[in-house]
Amino acid sequence: MPAAFPPTIKDAIRDRTQLVEVTGPHEILPGVHSTGQMGSDIVEQGLVIDTSEGPVVITGCAHPGIVDMVRRANEILEGEIALVVGGFHLGNLGRGTLKGIIDDFRELGVKRASPTHCTGAIAIAMFATAYGDDYVKGGAGRVISLGARSFTSPLPTFEPAECQFEHDSSHRVECGFLVVPEKHSQPDNGRTLRLHVAIFKSTSPDPKPDPVIYLSGAGNQLDSHDRYLYSGGDDILRDRDYIMYNQRGARYNEPTVDCRDLTGLAWGLAGTDLISRESDDKFVERLRDCHNDLLAQGIDLTAYNTVENAADVNDLRAALGYEQFNLYGTSYGSRLALTVMRYYPGTVRSAILDSVFPPDVNLFSDDATSIHRAFQQVLKTCAADDSCSESYPGLESTFYKVIDDLNADPVPVPLDRGTVLVDGDLFVTALYLRLFSAGSVPRIPRWIDQASQRRFDDQITRTFEGFMDWGGSGLGTFWSVHCNEEISFDSYDNSRALASSLPPQIGDVFDR
């Protein structure tokens, strides 16, 4: 952003993302430059992009003068200007002045012109006449394809290999690795990723040509493949192959983008009397170390995002030789499926979006509100049911009292690997995790009642134990995706504001 922009605007931007102020020309990323701030009364910047056909200049409203902006582009990138596109701010000028500006374009070597927006109807008509076939009609939604680089990369490829995960013999499965560019926009830079893939073969002697690709909410789905297979998977296999793969960075992939020994840290903290926020601080410390470790390994964390994941899905289709596929996405997998549908619509025959996580949802700031609503649904449903309300009268007040009581006096629960000190925050987190299973929801009133008696059954204690297991969680991938796509566009203050109207037993736990 130009440094001369008003402080109120800059402060508003800083609240939401990182702000880079520019004065002179500034390289945003390789081949993409800001002209730097230009003009006096109304300050602006333009964008200058290097292409194989020469620089392209993109303007907003060109208040500093369109010719001066083109000259600045010539100073940044040498060579004839392939295209100038955008508002030229010429609406009030006479024909003689406009002819002089067009002559200046020619003298500066501008090969094509696409005047839009505030250029003015007369000026646009004069550019169209003067440039003839090199006049490019612009406008909202129009795509101008120019200067695309030609790549000779052989990727993607599929390399057959042994399955890296345990599976039984009741299904025929073929495994391998999908080799993809680390960044699909730079396929010739030599950096590749290998993603582990499992193709569960159809039981039909003549399967349909379009398989189902499952997109999970967690990047590592192969260790849980049996759960997906036995929840409707056999119906899919009657007609089609059913494909699962671990998303970039997850277990069995190269590289694995994970954080070392978080499980050990979790168990080390489990038996202490630290309050949850103090434990969180320890995890944040370890995550900072993890971030630095991954960078030291040469891993580009910006390559772990939904756009790259969507390109991997399309690469998987192409490498296996399918024209079309069917997508089944759950949780984050539904957002990934939506992204595949947006970028590769012709390849998707059908899609199931289950437990939808759409792009317009702010995952972290909305988290506490969503979780509170889910608990309220359970509590209200019990209150409205004669049998449930008779067995568990006043369940809502019991629920919040249990959390407070456990926070005041945690219960030590012995597990196989050690003792976990169960406070109210851990208990409500365990109940939240059980909400992911429809079969668990009817048991929640009983679990609340048992906790009021300081008892926990096997299912809840297994949830406590599972909560401590961070092995192969792909946490580096999880945070890379969300830091790239969620955190930068939100704020902790916004999260706290939304959670402030909720009971603190929920709002203070799920605002982390």
Coordinates of C-alpha atoms in Angstrom, one line a residue:
M1 CA 0.0 0.0 0.0
P2 CA 1.3 3.5 -0.7
A3 CA 2.8 5.0 2.4
A4 CA 0.9 8.2 1.9
F5 CA -2.5 6.5 2.3
P6 CA -4.4 7.8 5.4
P7 CA -3.4 6.2 8.7
T8 CA -7.0 5.1 9.4
I9 CA -7.0 2.9 6.3
K10 CA -3.5 1.5 7.1
D11 CA -4.5 0.8 10.7
A12 CA -7.7 -1.0 9.5
I13 CA -5.5 -3.2 7.2
R14 CA -3.0 -3.9 9.9
D15 CA -5.8 -5.3 12.1
R16 CA -6.4 -8.0 9.5
T17 CA -3.2 -8.8 7.7
Q18 CA 0.4 -7.8 7.2
L19 CA 0.9 -4.4 5.6
V20 CA 3.8 -3.5 3.5
E21 CA 4.1 0.3 2.8
V22 CA 5.7 1.3 -0.4
T23 CA 7.2 4.6 -1.6
G24 CA 9.4 3.8 -4.5
P25 CA 9.2 0.7 -6.8
H26 CA 8.8 -2.5 -4.9
E27 CA 9.1 -6.2 -5.9
I28 CA 6.1 -8.0 -4.4
L29 CA 7.3 -11.4 -5.6
P30 CA 9.5 -12.5 -8.5
G31 CA 8.2 -10.9 -11.7
V32 CA 5.5 -8.9 -9.9
H33 CA 6.2 -5.3 -9.0
S34 CA 4.5 -2.2 -7.6
T35 CA 5.3 1.0 -9.3
G36 CA 5.6 2.5 -5.8
Q37 CA 3.4 5.4 -4.9
M38 CA 2.9 8.0 -7.6
G39 CA 1.0 11.3 -7.8
S40 CA 0.4 14.1 -5.3
D41 CA -3.3 15.1 -5.0
I42 CA -4.5 11.5 -5.3
V43 CA -1.7 8.9 -4.6
E44 CA -1.8 5.6 -6.4
Q45 CA 0.3 2.6 -7.4
G46 CA 0.3 0.4 -10.5
L47 CA 1.1 -3.3 -10.9
V48 CA 3.9 -4.3 -13.4
I49 CA 4.1 -8.0 -14.3
D50 CA 6.9 -9.7 -16.2
T51 CA 5.6 -12.0 -19.0
S52 CA 7.3 -13.8 -21.8
E53 CA 5.9 -11.2 -24.2
G54 CA 7.1 -8.2 -22.2
P55 CA 5.9 -6.2 -19.2
V56 CA 2.2 -5.8 -18.5
V57 CA 1.0 -2.7 -16.7
I58 CA -2.2 -2.8 -14.6
T59 CA -3.6 0.4 -13.3
G60 CA -6.4 1.3 -11.0
C61 CA -7.6 4.8 -12.0
A62 CA -4.3 6.3 -13.1
H63 CA -4.8 9.6 -11.3
P64 CA -0.9 10.2 -11.4
G65 CA -1.1 10.2 -15.2
I66 CA -1.2 7.1 -17.3
V67 CA 1.8 8.0 -19.4
D68 CA 3.9 8.6 -16.3
M69 CA 2.8 5.2 -15.0
V70 CA 3.9 3.5 -18.2
R71 CA 7.3 5.4 -18.0
R72 CA 7.7 4.1 -14.5
A73 CA 7.0 0.5 -15.7
N74 CA 9.7 1.0 -18.3
E75 CA 12.2 1.9 -15.6
I76 CA 11.3 -1.2 -13.6
L77 CA 11.3 -3.8 -16.4
E78 CA 13.1 -3.1 -19.7
G79 CA 11.5 -4.0 -23.0
E80 CA 8.4 -3.1 -25.0
I81 CA 5.3 -3.0 -22.9
A82 CA 3.1 -5.9 -24.0
L83 CA -0.1 -4.5 -22.6
V84 CA -1.5 -1.7 -20.5
V85 CA -4.9 -2.5 -18.9
G86 CA -7.1 -0.6 -16.5
G87 CA -8.6 2.8 -15.9
F88 CA -6.6 5.5 -17.7
H89 CA -8.5 8.5 -16.2
L90 CA -9.0 10.4 -19.4
G91 CA -12.7 11.1 -19.3
N92 CA -12.5 15.0 -19.4
L93 CA -9.8 15.5 -21.9
G94 CA -10.2 16.8 -25.5
R95 CA -9.4 14.8 -28.6
G96 CA -6.1 16.7 -29.3
T97 CA -4.8 15.8 -25.8
L98 CA -6.0 12.2 -26.2
K99 CA -4.2 11.9 -29.5
G100 CA -1.0 13.1 -27.9
I101 CA -1.4 10.4 -25.1
I102 CA -1.9 7.7 -27.7
D103 CA 1.3 9.0 -29.5
D104 CA 3.1 8.8 -26.2
F105 CA 2.0 5.1 -25.9
R106 CA 3.4 4.4 -29.3
E107 CA 6.7 6.1 -28.5
L108 CA 7.0 4.2 -25.3
G109 CA 6.5 0.9 -27.2
V110 CA 3.1 -0.1 -25.8
K111 CA 2.1 -3.0 -28.1
R112 CA -1.5 -3.5 -26.8
A113 CA -4.0 -1.3 -24.9
S114 CA -7.0 -2.3 -22.9
P115 CA -8.6 1.0 -21.5
T116 CA -11.5 0.4 -19.2
H117 CA -13.4 2.0 -16.2
C118 CA -12.6 5.7 -15.9
T119 CA -10.9 6.0 -19.3
G120 CA -14.0 7.6 -20.8
A121 CA -16.1 6.5 -23.8
I122 CA -14.4 8.9 -26.3
A123 CA -10.9 7.9 -25.2
I124 CA -11.7 4.2 -25.4
A125 CA -13.1 4.7 -28.9
M126 CA -9.9 6.5 -30.0
F127 CA -7.7 3.8 -28.5
A128 CA -9.7 1.2 -30.3
T129 CA -9.3 3.0 -33.6
A130 CA -5.6 3.7 -33.2
Y131 CA -4.7 0.2 -32.0
G132 CA -7.0 -1.8 -34.3
D133 CA -6.3 -5.5 -33.8
D134 CA -4.1 -4.6 -30.8
Y135 CA -6.9 -3.0 -28.9
V136 CA -8.0 -5.5 -26.2
K137 CA -11.6 -5.2 -25.0
G138 CA -11.6 -5.2 -21.2
G139 CA -14.3 -5.3 -18.5
A140 CA -15.3 -7.1 -15.3
G141 CA -15.1 -10.8 -15.6
R142 CA -13.1 -10.8 -18.9
V143 CA -10.0 -13.0 -19.1
I144 CA -7.0 -11.8 -21.0
S145 CA -4.5 -14.6 -21.7
L146 CA -1.1 -13.2 -22.5
G147 CA 2.5 -14.2 -22.1
A148 CA 1.9 -17.6 -20.5
R149 CA 5.1 -19.5 -19.8
S150 CA 5.6 -22.8 -21.6
F151 CA 6.7 -25.6 -19.2
T152 CA 8.1 -29.0 -20.1
S153 CA 7.7 -30.6 -16.7
P154 CA 6.8 -34.3 -16.9
L155 CA 4.7 -34.0 -13.7
P156 CA 2.3 -35.2 -12.5
T157 CA 3.3 -38.9 -12.4
F158 CA 2.0 -41.9 -10.5
E159 CA 4.6 -44.4 -9.1
P160 CA 3.2 -47.8 -8.0
A161 CA 4.5 -48.8 -4.5
E162 CA 3.6 -50.9 -1.5
C163 CA 0.9 -49.6 0.8
Q164 CA 2.5 -47.8 3.7
F165 CA -0.5 -48.3 6.0
E166 CA -2.1 -51.4 7.6
H167 CA -5.1 -52.8 5.8
D168 CA -7.0 -56.1 5.7
S169 CA -7.4 -58.4 2.7
S170 CA -11.2 -57.9 2.4
H171 CA -10.6 -55.2 -0.2
R172 CA -8.4 -55.2 -3.3
V173 CA -6.1 -52.1 -3.0
E174 CA -3.3 -50.7 -5.2
C175 CA -1.0 -48.1 -3.7
G176 CA 1.6 -45.7 -4.9
F177 CA 2.9 -42.2 -4.8
L178 CA 1.6 -39.2 -6.8
V179 CA 4.5 -36.9 -7.7
V180 CA 3.5 -33.3 -8.0
P181 CA 5.2 -29.9 -8.1
E182 CA 5.8 -28.3 -4.7
K183 CA 4.2 -25.2 -6.4
H184 CA 2.0 -25.7 -9.4
S185 CA 2.9 -22.2 -10.7
Q186 CA 6.6 -23.2 -10.7
P187 CA 6.6 -26.8 -12.0
D188 CA 10.1 -26.5 -13.5
N189 CA 11.9 -25.5 -10.3
G190 CA 12.8 -29.1 -9.5
R191 CA 11.0 -29.2 -6.1
T192 CA 8.5 -32.0 -5.9
L193 CA 6.2 -33.7 -3.4
R194 CA 5.2 -37.4 -3.2
L195 CA 1.7 -38.0 -1.9
H196 CA 0.7 -41.5 -0.8
V197 CA -2.4 -42.9 -2.7
A198 CA -4.6 -45.9 -2.2
I199 CA -6.9 -47.1 -5.0
F200 CA -9.5 -49.5 -3.6
K201 CA -10.7 -51.5 -6.6
S202 CA -14.3 -51.9 -7.5
T203 CA -15.9 -55.3 -6.9
S204 CA -17.6 -55.0 -10.3
P205 CA -16.1 -56.8 -13.3
D206 CA -17.0 -53.8 -15.4
P207 CA -16.6 -50.7 -13.2
K208 CA -17.8 -47.3 -14.3
P209 CA -15.0 -45.0 -15.7
D210 CA -15.3 -42.3 -13.1
P211 CA -14.0 -43.2 -9.6
V212 CA -14.9 -41.5 -6.3
I213 CA -12.1 -39.6 -4.6
Y214 CA -12.5 -39.0 -0.9
L215 CA -11.3 -35.7 0.5
S216 CA -11.1 -35.9 4.3
G217 CA -11.2 -33.1 6.9
A218 CA -7.8 -34.3 8.2
G219 CA -4.9 -34.5 5.8
N220 CA -4.1 -38.1 6.9
Q221 CA -7.0 -40.3 5.9
L222 CA -5.2 -43.5 5.1
D223 CA -4.9 -44.6 8.7
S224 CA -8.6 -44.2 9.0
H225 CA -9.5 -45.8 5.6
D226 CA -11.5 -48.6 7.2
R227 CA -13.9 -46.1 8.8
Y228 CA -14.6 -44.5 5.4
L229 CA -14.9 -47.9 3.7
Y230 CA -17.4 -49.4 6.1
S231 CA -19.5 -46.2 6.2
G232 CA -20.9 -46.5 2.7
G233 CA -17.7 -47.4 0.9
D234 CA -18.8 -50.8 -0.1
D235 CA -21.8 -49.3 -1.9
I236 CA -19.4 -47.2 -3.9
L237 CA -17.1 -50.1 -4.7
R238 CA -20.0 -52.0 -6.3
D239 CA -19.8 -49.6 -9.3
R240 CA -16.6 -47.6 -9.0
D241 CA -13.0 -47.5 -7.7
Y242 CA -12.8 -45.6 -4.4
I243 CA -9.6 -43.5 -4.1
M244 CA -8.1 -42.1 -0.9
Y245 CA -4.8 -40.2 -0.5
N246 CA -3.0 -38.3 2.2
Q247 CA -2.9 -34.5 1.4
R248 CA 0.4 -32.8 1.0
G249 CA 2.4 -32.8 4.2
A250 CA 0.6 -35.6 6.0
R251 CA 2.0 -39.0 7.1
Y252 CA 3.6 -41.3 4.6
N253 CA 4.2 -38.4 2.2
E254 CA 7.5 -36.8 1.3
P255 CA 8.0 -34.5 2.9
T256 CA 6.0 -34.9 6.1
V257 CA 5.2 -31.5 7.5
D258 CA 4.7 -32.4 11.1
C259 CA 5.8 -31.2 14.6
R260 CA 8.1 -33.4 16.7
D261 CA 7.0 -35.0 19.9
L262 CA 3.8 -33.1 20.6
T263 CA 2.5 -36.3 22.0
G264 CA 5.3 -36.4 24.6
L265 CA 4.5 -32.8 25.5
A266 CA 0.8 -33.5 25.9
W267 CA 1.4 -36.5 28.2
G268 CA 4.0 -34.4 30.1
L269 CA 1.4 -31.8 30.8
A270 CA -1.5 -34.2 31.3
G271 CA -0.8 -34.9 35.0
T272 CA 0.1 -31.3 36.0
D273 CA -2.1 -28.8 37.6
L274 CA -1.5 -26.2 35.0
I275 CA -4.7 -24.5 33.8
S276 CA -5.5 -25.0 30.2
R277 CA -4.3 -21.6 29.1
E278 CA -0.9 -22.3 30.7
S279 CA -0.7 -25.6 28.8
D280 CA -1.6 -23.7 25.6
D281 CA 1.4 -21.5 26.1
K282 CA 3.6 -24.5 26.2
F283 CA 2.1 -25.8 22.9
V284 CA 2.5 -22.4 21.3
E285 CA 6.2 -22.5 22.3
R286 CA 6.6 -25.9 20.7
L287 CA 4.7 -24.8 17.6
R288 CA 7.1 -21.9 17.1
D289 CA 10.0 -24.4 17.3
C290 CA 8.2 -26.6 14.8
H291 CA 7.8 -23.7 12.4
N292 CA 11.5 -22.9 12.6
D293 CA 12.5 -26.6 12.2
L294 CA 10.4 -26.9 9.1
L295 CA 11.9 -23.8 7.5
A296 CA 15.4 -25.1 8.4
Q297 CA 14.5 -28.3 6.4
G298 CA 13.8 -26.1 3.4
I299 CA 10.1 -26.6 3.4
D300 CA 8.1 -23.8 1.8
L301 CA 5.1 -23.5 4.1
T302 CA 3.3 -21.2 1.6
A303 CA 3.0 -24.2 -0.7
Y304 CA 0.5 -25.9 1.7
N305 CA -2.8 -24.4 1.0
T306 CA -6.2 -25.2 -0.6
V307 CA -5.4 -24.0 -4.1
E308 CA -2.3 -26.3 -4.2
N309 CA -4.4 -29.2 -2.7
A310 CA -7.0 -28.7 -5.4
A311 CA -4.3 -28.8 -8.1
D312 CA -3.1 -32.1 -6.5
V313 CA -6.6 -33.6 -6.8
N314 CA -6.7 -32.7 -10.5
D315 CA -3.2 -34.1 -11.0
L316 CA -4.3 -37.3 -9.4
R317 CA -7.1 -37.6 -11.9
A318 CA -4.8 -36.9 -14.8
A319 CA -2.0 -39.2 -13.6
L320 CA -4.4 -42.1 -13.2
G321 CA -5.9 -41.5 -16.7
Y322 CA -9.4 -40.5 -15.7
E323 CA -11.4 -38.0 -17.7
Q324 CA -13.8 -37.2 -14.8
F325 CA -14.2 -38.2 -11.2
N326 CA -16.7 -37.9 -8.4
L327 CA -15.8 -36.0 -5.2
Y328 CA -16.8 -36.9 -1.7
G329 CA -15.6 -34.2 0.7
T330 CA -16.2 -33.9 4.5
S331 CA -15.4 -31.0 6.7
Y332 CA -12.2 -29.3 5.3
G333 CA -12.6 -31.8 2.4
S334 CA -15.8 -30.0 1.4
R335 CA -13.9 -26.7 1.1
L336 CA -11.3 -28.6 -0.9
A337 CA -14.0 -30.1 -3.1
L338 CA -15.6 -26.6 -3.7
T339 CA -12.1 -25.4 -4.8
V340 CA -11.7 -28.2 -7.2
M341 CA -15.1 -27.5 -8.7
R342 CA -14.2 -23.9 -9.1
Y343 CA -10.9 -24.4 -10.8
Y344 CA -11.5 -27.7 -12.7
P345 CA -15.3 -27.8 -13.3
G346 CA -15.2 -29.9 -16.4
T347 CA -13.4 -32.8 -14.5
V348 CA -16.1 -33.2 -11.8
R349 CA -19.0 -35.4 -12.7
S350 CA -20.7 -35.1 -9.2
A351 CA -19.8 -34.0 -5.7
I352 CA -21.0 -34.8 -2.2
L353 CA -20.3 -32.0 0.4
D354 CA -20.7 -33.4 3.9
S355 CA -20.4 -31.3 7.0
V356 CA -19.8 -28.3 4.8
F357 CA -16.9 -25.9 5.6
P358 CA -17.4 -23.2 2.9
P359 CA -14.8 -20.5 2.1
D360 CA -16.9 -17.7 3.6
V361 CA -16.8 -19.2 7.1
N362 CA -14.2 -17.7 9.5
L363 CA -13.3 -21.0 11.2
F364 CA -11.6 -19.7 14.3
S365 CA -13.7 -16.6 15.2
D366 CA -16.9 -18.6 14.6
D367 CA -15.7 -21.6 16.5
A368 CA -17.1 -20.9 19.9
T369 CA -20.4 -19.7 18.6
S370 CA -20.8 -22.9 16.5
I371 CA -19.8 -25.2 19.3
H372 CA -22.2 -23.4 21.8
R373 CA -25.0 -23.8 19.3
A374 CA -24.3 -27.6 19.0
F375 CA -24.3 -28.1 22.7
Q376 CA -27.5 -26.1 23.0
Q377 CA -29.1 -28.3 20.4
V378 CA -28.3 -31.4 22.5
L379 CA -29.4 -29.8 25.8
K380 CA -32.7 -28.5 24.4
T381 CA -33.5 -31.8 22.6
C382 CA -33.0 -33.6 25.9
A383 CA -35.2 -31.1 27.7
A384 CA -38.0 -31.6 25.1
D385 CA -37.8 -35.4 25.4
D386 CA -39.9 -36.9 28.2
S387 CA -37.6 -39.8 28.9
C388 CA -34.4 -37.8 28.7
S389 CA -35.7 -34.9 30.8
E390 CA -37.0 -37.3 33.4
S391 CA -33.6 -39.1 33.6
Y392 CA -31.6 -36.0 33.5
P393 CA -33.6 -33.1 35.0
G394 CA -32.0 -29.6 34.7
L395 CA -29.3 -31.0 32.3
E396 CA -28.2 -27.5 31.1
S397 CA -27.5 -26.2 34.6
T398 CA -25.7 -29.5 35.4
F399 CA -23.6 -29.2 32.3
Y400 CA -22.2 -25.8 33.2
K401 CA -21.8 -26.7 36.9
V402 CA -19.8 -29.8 36.0
I403 CA -17.4 -27.7 34.0
D404 CA -16.9 -25.2 36.8
D405 CA -16.6 -28.0 39.5
L406 CA -14.0 -29.9 37.4
N407 CA -12.0 -26.7 36.8
A408 CA -12.0 -26.0 40.6
D409 CA -11.1 -29.6 41.5
P410 CA -9.9 -31.8 38.6
V411 CA -10.2 -35.6 38.6
P412 CA -7.1 -37.7 38.1
V413 CA -7.9 -40.4 35.6
P414 CA -5.3 -43.3 35.2
L415 CA -4.8 -44.3 31.5
D416 CA -2.4 -46.8 29.9
R417 CA 0.4 -44.2 29.4
G418 CA -0.1 -42.2 32.5
T419 CA -2.5 -40.2 34.6
V420 CA -4.5 -37.4 33.0
L421 CA -5.8 -34.6 35.3
V422 CA -9.3 -34.0 33.9
D423 CA -10.5 -30.4 34.4
G424 CA -13.6 -28.8 33.1
D425 CA -11.9 -27.5 29.9
L426 CA -10.6 -31.0 29.0
F427 CA -14.0 -32.5 29.7
V428 CA -16.0 -30.0 27.5
T429 CA -13.3 -30.5 24.8
A430 CA -13.8 -34.2 24.9
L431 CA -17.6 -33.8 24.6
Y432 CA -17.0 -31.5 21.7
L433 CA -15.0 -34.2 19.9
R434 CA -17.7 -36.7 20.6
L435 CA -20.2 -34.4 18.7
F436 CA -18.4 -35.4 15.5
S437 CA -20.0 -38.9 15.9
A438 CA -23.7 -39.0 15.4
G439 CA -23.8 -42.2 17.4
S440 CA -22.3 -40.4 20.4
V441 CA -24.7 -37.5 20.6
P442 CA -27.5 -39.5 22.4
R443 CA -24.9 -40.5 25.1
I444 CA -23.9 -36.9 26.0
P445 CA -26.6 -36.5 28.7
R446 CA -25.4 -39.6 30.4
W447 CA -21.7 -38.5 30.2
I448 CA -22.6 -35.2 31.8
D449 CA -24.5 -36.9 34.6
Q450 CA -21.6 -39.3 35.2
A451 CA -19.2 -36.4 35.3
S452 CA -21.3 -34.7 37.9
Q453 CA -20.6 -37.8 40.0
R454 CA -16.9 -37.5 39.1
R455 CA -17.1 -40.6 36.9
F456 CA -16.2 -41.2 33.3
D457 CA -17.0 -44.3 31.2
D458 CA -14.6 -46.1 28.8
Q459 CA -15.7 -44.1 25.7
I460 CA -14.9 -40.7 27.3
T461 CA -11.6 -41.9 28.8
R462 CA -10.6 -43.2 25.3
T463 CA -11.4 -39.7 24.1
F464 CA -9.1 -38.2 26.7
E465 CA -6.4 -40.7 25.6
G466 CA -6.9 -39.9 21.9
F467 CA -6.7 -36.2 22.8
M468 CA -3.1 -36.8 23.9
D469 CA -2.0 -38.6 20.7
W470 CA -0.5 -36.1 18.2
G471 CA 1.6 -38.6 16.3
G472 CA 1.3 -38.1 12.6
S473 CA -1.3 -35.4 12.9
G474 CA 0.2 -33.3 10.2
L475 CA -0.1 -30.3 12.4
G476 CA 2.4 -28.4 10.4
T477 CA 0.2 -28.8 7.4
F478 CA -2.9 -27.9 9.3
W479 CA -1.5 -24.6 10.5
S480 CA 0.1 -23.8 7.2
V481 CA -3.2 -24.0 5.5
H482 CA -5.0 -22.0 8.1
C483 CA -2.3 -19.4 8.6
N484 CA -2.3 -18.8 4.8
E485 CA -6.1 -18.8 4.5
E486 CA -7.9 -18.0 7.8
I487 CA -5.7 -16.3 10.4
S488 CA -4.5 -13.5 8.1
F489 CA -8.1 -12.4 7.5
D490 CA -9.3 -12.5 11.1
S491 CA -8.2 -11.4 14.5
Y492 CA -8.2 -12.7 18.1
D493 CA -10.1 -9.6 19.2
N494 CA -12.9 -10.5 16.8
S495 CA -12.9 -14.1 18.2
R496 CA -13.1 -12.7 21.7
A497 CA -15.9 -10.3 20.8
L498 CA -18.0 -13.0 19.3
A499 CA -17.4 -15.3 22.3
S500 CA -18.1 -12.7 24.9
S501 CA -21.8 -13.2 24.8
L502 CA -21.5 -17.0 25.4
P503 CA -21.2 -18.7 28.8
P504 CA -17.6 -18.5 29.8
Q505 CA -17.4 -22.3 30.1
I506 CA -17.7 -22.3 26.3
G507 CA -16.5 -18.9 25.2
D508 CA -13.2 -19.0 27.2
V509 CA -12.3 -22.5 25.9
F510 CA -13.0 -22.4 22.2
D511 CA -11.6 -19.0 21.4
R512 CA -8.0 -20.2 21.4

